Amino acid sequence: MAADFGRTELTVSESSRRVRSNVAQESAVSQDNIISYRNTILQNGTAPGGGIASHKDPMPLMRKLEILSDAAKYDVSCSSSGVERKGDGTGIGNTSKAGICHSFSADGRCISLLKILFTNECIFDCKYCINRRSNDVPRASFTPDEICELTIQFYRRNYIEGLFLSSGILGSPSDTMELIYEAVYKLRTVYRFQGYIHVKAIPGADPELVRRLGLLADRMSVNLELPTAEGLKTLAPNKHRKNILAPMRQIQQGITQNKNEIAVYRHAPSFVPAGQSTQMIIGATPESDYQIMMVAESLYQKFELKRVYYSAFVSVNEDKDLPALPGGPPLLREHRLYQADWLLRFYGFEAGELLSEAKPNFNVLLDPKADWALRHLEQFPVEINRADYRTILRVPGIGVKSAQRIIRARRSGNLNFEDLKKIGVTLKRALYFITCNGKMMYPTKVEEDYITRNLIGEKERLPFDRDGMTYRQLSLFDDDQEFLWKQAISS
Amino acid sequence: MEEYYLICEDSLEGIFTGIYDAYLKKKPHEQVHLCVGEEENYRLFAVYEECRPDETKAVKVARTIGRKLGTEAYMSICRALASPEADKAEAVYKTVVAGLSMQSSRGCGLHTVFAPARGQVMGNLKNPFVHRVFELARFTANEAHYHVEFLRFRELENGILYAPIGPKNNVITFIVPHFADRLPLENFVIHDTLREIYALHPAGGEWYLVSGGQESWNNGLTGDNATGDSLTDDRFNFSQEEKKYSELFTHFFHTIAIKERRNDQLQRNMLPLRYRKYMTEFQGK
Ligand code: SF4
């Protein structure tokens, strides 16, 4: 291969001008050290060490991929962020702290990882899940080799950032984790894959397996599934809150301990370096936004999670315990929760400031920050040239980046509204809440109703307006939602 | 009052040389301007001078920027200069002037205590030239990031990974290091089809750039079709596995979408249409 390339290169340099040479032209690495990722292809169904072929006839890889990605798609923790790691030159892959998206599917969600289940066989019967035991759906299982091949071949073409591997429960939680471990171990050692790996810890599995997997994975997650223990009891009768929190705690402690080890021995192997995340399903059970945010806040504080994901419930099964959602999945609600989640993580807000027992749900028409600001007009307007960073962060229309730029730019002199516009502040929203050099942008009433009307008139850019869902649909579905909660609570 | 216009070659070297020559003029900086390529509206009473790229001068300017304005400003300037916009040379020149003058006012006034001028010029967004550099640099950085995300390699028969791109800004040097670190054992080529620049990375070696017309590829990598407009062109000889994996990924791409959440507008916002012609999963049957 390298020889071919050398020839090509000659042809090129003969007839073209060298623009820049960054070069060590003689190949630095000797042939023996080079793993070839090219011809590692296995034929379908004939993979060595085939593991658990649950079907007698080998199923084509295409079909397996279809079944096992279709079954994995409801998991929303797709990110590849949290760890920066250069390649070491002996294999394939690196990772980027901010994460990298590689495509966007027709629902507008980011595709970053090869998101698949190891198997969609499952001994459990969670009511919201397409893979539950009682469903009659086609079943399939990958072999560890198939998973490695797909990951490597997708990765080298820049389709993906790495692997997200979850699974239905085959045999027992420990058996399942064992299979996941085998695949991930092979990928890391035989294929020397240094890209991103996210694996699920299966509740109830042997803690030793969780520990070993944590040394290979970048991120681990245990799904909370539903915000409260009661919700779990109704919809996931085989699962217990206790079993979910136990591995979460184990991973948290593993991460802390590992940080100390690395502080002492720089080359200690890292344990879940990108941190852990979780997800909960929104709208399948009757919890309020307030309850959900309180749960999220304590996950961030007590379990030091990197991310909590909220997944608008998509109805895939008929079940009397599940809400019917005539308006489709509660996307606006999910969106508001994500906005509030950002306020917790990056804007210094506490859940208790945003919602309360008396006001348990977010405003449909306003984002949580504007909603908060309108209820605290006594704290506004703030003077852009003097207010501290935390105060500026709380102004609607000013994001983290703009706030940082303001702090920086005002060192070279007082800022005016024109400057703020250049910096990227959304003045249409911010103007009610700020002054520059003591003056407001133009005379305006500082009055809740008046500003509310203006902010609502100022159409918010939702991630799903226009052909996603219209405002009308949104408000309709919200009524449905409320109706459902009331119904659920009263029954 | 005479105005001077220095016409520079459109390259890092050309524009840095221009900045050097502008300082040599020893005129007030408001009277000296840099432009690239052809100037369309010649002004009366203005003096136009060609400015021939000079490596020694360019290196001096690059060093000064790096040392006095800091790495962040230097990177912003390099990114801004990757832009196709005609006013970039002037914006960069005046930003350098602003940065160096901040430098000399060090030690007086309050803010130097908290924020030494060094490395702060890019924070001064009140200055229209700095703001322009900031903006141009951001366009380039964004586009470079899009390419890190959306660039697609296809495996040719001889095992080489080939990726055509068509960026508005000249982003290739900003993206290759990422792929070189990521795929150290692959032979790969990234081909800027608009500028006819190729980044070549031999397995286990260092990458480098070559430029050349289609003829340079006649017997080589891509056949004589170097426009990149059509990935499905028969003259590209892709490997057997290429077909298999591009189909698998395309299928995965469609399966992974949740149909109850379909949202074309959001998809378009996140993944601008102009990238799709290079992307495997959007090559229709
Ligand atoms: S454990 Fe529950 S949620 Fe997980 S695959 Fe099985 S049925 Fe689905």
PDB file of C-alpha atoms and ligand atoms in Angstrom, chain A residues 122 124-126 128-129 131-132 167-169 225 239, ligand 1:
ATOM      1  CA  CYS A 122     -34.245  -8.938  26.315  1.00  0.00           C
ATOM      2  CA  PHE A 124     -37.094  -7.671  30.766  1.00  0.00           C
ATOM      3  CA  ASP A 125     -40.434  -6.198  29.926  1.00  0.00           C
ATOM      4  CA  CYS A 126     -40.266  -2.428  30.252  1.00  0.00           C
ATOM      5  CA  TYR A 128     -42.138   1.888  27.020  1.00  0.00           C
ATOM      6  CA  CYS A 129     -39.506  -0.152  25.211  1.00  0.00           C
ATOM      7  CA  ASN A 131     -37.421  -4.461  22.707  1.00  0.00           C
ATOM      8  CA  ARG A 132     -39.397  -5.674  25.674  1.00  0.00           C
ATOM      9  CA  SER A 167     -27.826  -3.701  24.820  1.00  0.00           C
ATOM     10  CA  GLY A 168     -30.951  -5.552  25.733  1.00  0.00           C
ATOM     11  CA  ILE A 169     -30.443  -8.036  28.510  1.00  0.00           C
ATOM     12  CA  GLU A 225     -35.243   5.748  32.648  1.00  0.00           C
ATOM     13  CA  LYS A 239     -36.028  -2.504  37.297  1.00  0.00           C
TER      14      LYS A 239
HETATM   15  S1  SF4 C   1     -34.178  -3.714  29.879  1.00  0.00           S
HETATM   16 FE1  SF4 C   1     -36.080  -2.714  29.451  1.00  0.00          FE
HETATM   17  S2  SF4 C   1     -35.494  -0.845  28.378  1.00  0.00           S
HETATM   18 FE2  SF4 C   1     -33.715  -2.210  28.297  1.00  0.00          FE
HETATM   19  S3  SF4 C   1     -33.954  -3.338  26.391  1.00  0.00           S
HETATM   20 FE3  SF4 C   1     -34.891  -4.554  27.968  1.00  0.00          FE
HETATM   21  S4  SF4 C   1     -37.030  -3.992  27.887  1.00  0.00           S
HETATM   22 FE4  SF4 C   1     -35.901  -2.406  26.827  1.00  0.00          FE
END
